[in-house]
């Protein structure tokens, strides 16, 4: 009947379902990423340093090296933080060394164990998706979390200045936990990631709209109600879904088709 809608899906083997990142996607084999495919990662010589903060569930970057921070991490009150997904990816490619709050070294294996427990909103599946897209050159942010917020005005050094700074720091951390923590515990009608194509002019202060939004399909394909809710909420920005099966990341999307009226 006229006006009826059908929904189509296709896997990551179709380049139209995942925009090519400046030629980095060459064939169907490049559209999957397995845990043993370390050769697809580009290892870095410049190593930054970060401190894992348990109460935040994030890494505070204390020494930055290289250009990777242009498209990685969020800025709050002048400090740079990265999620556990970003932290693990950077450790895997040798771009970040990590210590704990007592300045003791943290190993990659130890961070894997934290992620595997899937506490505090952590998800191994989400990390696999992040790592796959990042290895292809995409710019990935957590959905709805701004890359940068303006810093609060600094005090002028008068009496009690340090106390006010300490209070501001605690308040900033509380906001960060609330803001980012809420995005880790996503509901059924919220995408997981904002995804931008590679862009040498990308700026966290003015990132622009993402090229597409990505929702991880958990426990099977999304329902018609979920798709409708996501599309209504996010307007004209394209929406894609992905699914992880034994380390293979597949992408698919849906389109509406109006069927011709039958006589």
Coordinates of C-alpha atoms in Angstrom, one line a residue:
X1 CA 0.0 0.0 0.0
X2 CA 1.1 3.6 -0.6
X3 CA 3.0 5.1 2.3
X4 CA 4.0 1.7 3.8
X5 CA 7.5 1.5 5.1
X6 CA 10.1 -1.2 4.8
X7 CA 13.4 -1.4 6.5
X8 CA 16.6 -2.6 4.9
X9 CA 19.9 -3.4 6.5
X10 CA 23.4 -4.3 5.2
X11 CA 26.6 -5.3 6.9
X12 CA 30.0 -3.6 7.0
X13 CA 30.9 -5.1 3.6
X14 CA 29.0 -2.2 2.0
X15 CA 31.1 1.0 1.8
X16 CA 27.9 3.0 1.7
X17 CA 27.1 1.9 5.2
X18 CA 30.4 3.2 6.6
X19 CA 31.9 6.3 4.9
X20 CA 35.4 5.6 3.7
X21 CA 38.0 7.4 5.9
X22 CA 40.2 8.9 3.2
X23 CA 40.8 5.6 1.5
X24 CA 41.6 3.7 4.7
X25 CA 38.8 1.2 4.0
X26 CA 40.1 -0.8 1.0
X27 CA 38.1 -4.0 0.9
X28 CA 35.8 -6.2 2.9
X29 CA 38.6 -7.6 5.0
X30 CA 39.4 -4.1 6.2
X31 CA 35.9 -3.7 7.5
X32 CA 36.5 -6.1 10.4
X33 CA 38.8 -5.9 13.4
X34 CA 39.7 -8.9 15.5
X35 CA 41.5 -8.8 18.9
X36 CA 44.6 -10.3 17.3
X37 CA 44.9 -7.7 14.5
X38 CA 47.5 -5.5 16.1
X39 CA 49.1 -5.0 12.8
X40 CA 46.3 -2.6 11.8
X41 CA 47.3 -0.2 14.5
X42 CA 49.9 2.6 13.8
X43 CA 52.3 2.6 16.7
X44 CA 53.6 6.0 17.9
X45 CA 57.1 7.1 19.1
X46 CA 55.8 10.0 21.1
X47 CA 54.6 8.8 24.5
X48 CA 52.3 11.0 26.7
X49 CA 51.8 10.3 30.4
X50 CA 48.5 10.0 32.2
X51 CA 47.2 9.3 35.7
X52 CA 44.2 7.0 36.1
X53 CA 41.7 8.4 38.6
X54 CA 39.5 5.7 40.0
X55 CA 36.8 8.1 41.4
X56 CA 36.4 9.6 37.9
X57 CA 36.8 6.3 35.9
X58 CA 39.0 8.4 33.6
X59 CA 42.6 9.3 32.9
X60 CA 43.9 12.8 33.5
X61 CA 46.6 13.5 31.0
X62 CA 49.6 15.1 32.8
X63 CA 52.1 15.2 29.9
X64 CA 51.0 15.6 26.3
X65 CA 53.1 14.6 23.3
X66 CA 52.2 14.4 19.6
X67 CA 49.2 15.6 17.7
X68 CA 46.8 12.8 18.7
X69 CA 45.3 15.0 21.4
X70 CA 43.8 17.2 18.8
X71 CA 41.1 14.6 18.4
X72 CA 41.3 12.6 21.6
X73 CA 40.0 13.5 25.1
X74 CA 37.8 16.2 26.6
X75 CA 38.9 19.4 28.1
X76 CA 37.4 20.5 31.5
X77 CA 38.7 23.5 33.5
X78 CA 41.9 23.5 31.5
X79 CA 42.6 19.8 32.2
X80 CA 42.6 17.0 29.6
X81 CA 40.8 13.8 30.4
X82 CA 40.3 10.6 28.4
X83 CA 37.9 7.7 28.8
X84 CA 38.9 4.2 29.4
X85 CA 38.3 3.4 25.7
X86 CA 40.7 6.2 24.7
X87 CA 43.1 5.2 27.4
X88 CA 43.3 1.6 26.3
X89 CA 43.6 2.4 22.7
X90 CA 46.5 4.9 23.3
X91 CA 48.3 2.4 25.5
X92 CA 47.9 -0.3 22.8
X93 CA 49.6 1.9 20.2
X94 CA 52.3 3.0 22.6
X95 CA 51.1 6.6 22.8
X96 CA 50.4 6.7 26.5
X97 CA 52.0 5.4 29.7
X98 CA 49.8 5.3 32.7
X99 CA 50.3 5.6 36.5
X100 CA 47.8 5.4 39.3
X101 CA 47.1 8.1 41.9
X102 CA 50.2 7.0 43.9
X103 CA 52.4 7.4 40.7
X104 CA 52.8 3.6 40.4
X105 CA 52.9 2.2 36.9
X106 CA 49.7 0.7 35.5
X107 CA 50.0 -2.0 32.9
X108 CA 47.9 -2.6 29.8
X109 CA 46.9 -6.0 31.2
X110 CA 45.7 -4.3 34.4
X111 CA 43.5 -1.9 32.5
X112 CA 42.1 -4.8 30.4
X113 CA 41.0 -6.4 33.7
X114 CA 39.3 -3.2 34.8
X115 CA 37.4 -3.1 31.5
X116 CA 36.5 -6.8 31.6
X117 CA 34.7 -6.4 34.9
X118 CA 32.4 -4.0 33.1
X119 CA 31.7 -1.9 36.2
X120 CA 30.7 1.7 36.3
X121 CA 29.4 1.6 32.7
X122 CA 32.5 0.1 31.2
X123 CA 31.9 -2.1 28.2
X124 CA 34.3 -4.4 26.3
X125 CA 32.1 -4.2 23.3
X126 CA 32.1 -0.4 23.3
X127 CA 35.9 -0.5 23.4
X128 CA 36.1 -2.9 20.5
X129 CA 33.9 -0.5 18.4
X130 CA 35.9 2.5 19.4
X131 CA 39.2 0.8 18.6
X132 CA 38.1 -0.4 15.2
X133 CA 36.9 3.1 14.1
X134 CA 39.9 4.9 15.6
X135 CA 42.3 2.5 13.8
X136 CA 40.6 3.6 10.5
X137 CA 41.2 7.3 11.2
X138 CA 37.7 8.3 12.4
X139 CA 37.3 11.0 15.0
X140 CA 35.1 9.6 17.8
X141 CA 33.5 11.3 20.7
X142 CA 31.0 10.1 23.4
X143 CA 27.5 11.0 22.3
X144 CA 26.3 14.3 23.8
X145 CA 29.6 15.0 25.7
X146 CA 31.1 18.3 24.6
X147 CA 34.8 18.1 23.6
X148 CA 35.5 21.3 25.5
X149 CA 33.9 23.6 28.0
X150 CA 35.0 27.1 28.9
X151 CA 37.2 27.2 32.0
X152 CA 35.9 29.0 35.1
X153 CA 37.4 32.4 35.9
X154 CA 40.5 32.2 37.9
X155 CA 41.0 34.0 41.3
X156 CA 43.4 37.0 41.6
X157 CA 45.6 35.5 44.4
X158 CA 43.9 37.2 47.3
X159 CA 43.6 35.6 50.7
X160 CA 41.8 32.2 50.6
X161 CA 42.6 31.8 47.0
X162 CA 43.9 28.2 47.4
X163 CA 40.8 27.2 49.3
X164 CA 38.6 28.5 46.5
X165 CA 40.7 26.7 43.9
X166 CA 40.4 23.5 45.8
X167 CA 36.7 23.9 46.1
X168 CA 36.4 24.6 42.4
X169 CA 38.5 21.5 41.6
X170 CA 36.2 19.3 43.6
X171 CA 33.1 20.9 42.0
X172 CA 34.6 20.4 38.5
X173 CA 35.3 16.7 39.3
X174 CA 31.7 16.2 40.5
X175 CA 30.4 17.8 37.3
X176 CA 32.7 15.6 35.2
X177 CA 31.6 12.4 37.0
X178 CA 27.9 13.3 36.6
X179 CA 28.3 14.4 32.9
X180 CA 30.4 11.6 31.6
X181 CA 29.1 8.9 34.0
X182 CA 25.5 9.6 32.8
X183 CA 26.7 9.0 29.2
X184 CA 28.2 5.7 30.1
X185 CA 24.9 4.4 31.4
X186 CA 23.0 4.8 28.1
X187 CA 19.4 4.1 27.7
X188 CA 17.7 2.4 24.8
X189 CA 17.1 5.6 22.9
X190 CA 20.6 7.2 22.9
X191 CA 23.5 6.6 20.5
X192 CA 26.9 5.6 21.8
X193 CA 29.2 7.7 19.7
X194 CA 29.4 10.9 17.7
X195 CA 31.6 10.0 14.6
X196 CA 33.4 12.5 12.4
X197 CA 35.4 11.7 9.2
X198 CA 39.1 12.4 9.4
X199 CA 39.6 16.2 9.3
X200 CA 43.0 17.9 9.6
X201 CA 41.1 21.1 10.6
X202 CA 39.1 19.5 13.4
X203 CA 39.0 21.7 16.5
X204 CA 37.5 20.7 19.8
X205 CA 36.3 24.2 20.3
X206 CA 34.1 24.0 17.1
X207 CA 33.8 20.4 16.1
X208 CA 30.6 20.9 14.0
X209 CA 28.0 18.2 13.6
X210 CA 29.2 14.6 13.5
X211 CA 29.0 12.9 10.1
X212 CA 26.9 10.1 11.7
X213 CA 25.7 8.8 15.1
X214 CA 26.5 5.3 16.1
X215 CA 24.4 3.0 18.3
X216 CA 25.7 -0.4 19.4
X217 CA 23.1 -3.1 18.9
X218 CA 22.9 -5.1 22.1
X219 CA 21.2 -8.5 22.1
X220 CA 20.1 -8.5 18.5
X221 CA 18.8 -6.0 15.9
X222 CA 17.1 -2.8 17.1
X223 CA 13.3 -2.8 17.2
X224 CA 11.2 -0.5 14.9
X225 CA 10.2 1.5 18.0
X226 CA 13.9 2.1 19.0
X227 CA 14.8 3.1 15.4
X228 CA 11.9 5.6 15.3
X229 CA 12.8 7.1 18.7
X230 CA 16.5 7.5 17.8
X231 CA 15.7 9.2 14.4
X232 CA 13.1 11.5 15.9
X233 CA 15.6 12.6 18.6
X234 CA 18.6 13.2 16.4
X235 CA 17.0 14.9 13.4
X236 CA 18.9 15.0 10.2
X237 CA 22.2 13.5 11.3
X238 CA 22.6 10.0 9.8
X239 CA 22.2 7.1 12.2
X240 CA 24.1 3.8 12.0
X241 CA 24.1 0.7 14.1
X242 CA 26.9 -1.7 14.7
X243 CA 27.2 -5.2 16.2
X244 CA 30.2 -7.1 17.6
X245 CA 30.4 -10.8 17.1
X246 CA 33.6 -12.6 18.3
X247 CA 35.7 -9.5 17.7
X248 CA 34.2 -8.7 14.2
X249 CA 32.5 -5.3 14.0
X250 CA 29.7 -5.0 11.5
X251 CA 27.8 -1.9 10.6
X252 CA 24.3 -1.5 9.2
X253 CA 21.6 1.1 8.7
X254 CA 17.9 1.3 7.8
X255 CA 16.1 3.2 5.1
X256 CA 12.4 3.9 4.5
X257 CA 10.9 2.9 1.2
X258 CA 7.5 4.0 0.0
X259 CA 5.8 1.2 -1.9
X260 CA 3.7 2.0 -5.0
X261 CA -0.1 1.7 -4.6
X262 CA -1.5 -1.4 -6.1
X263 CA -4.6 -1.3 -8.3

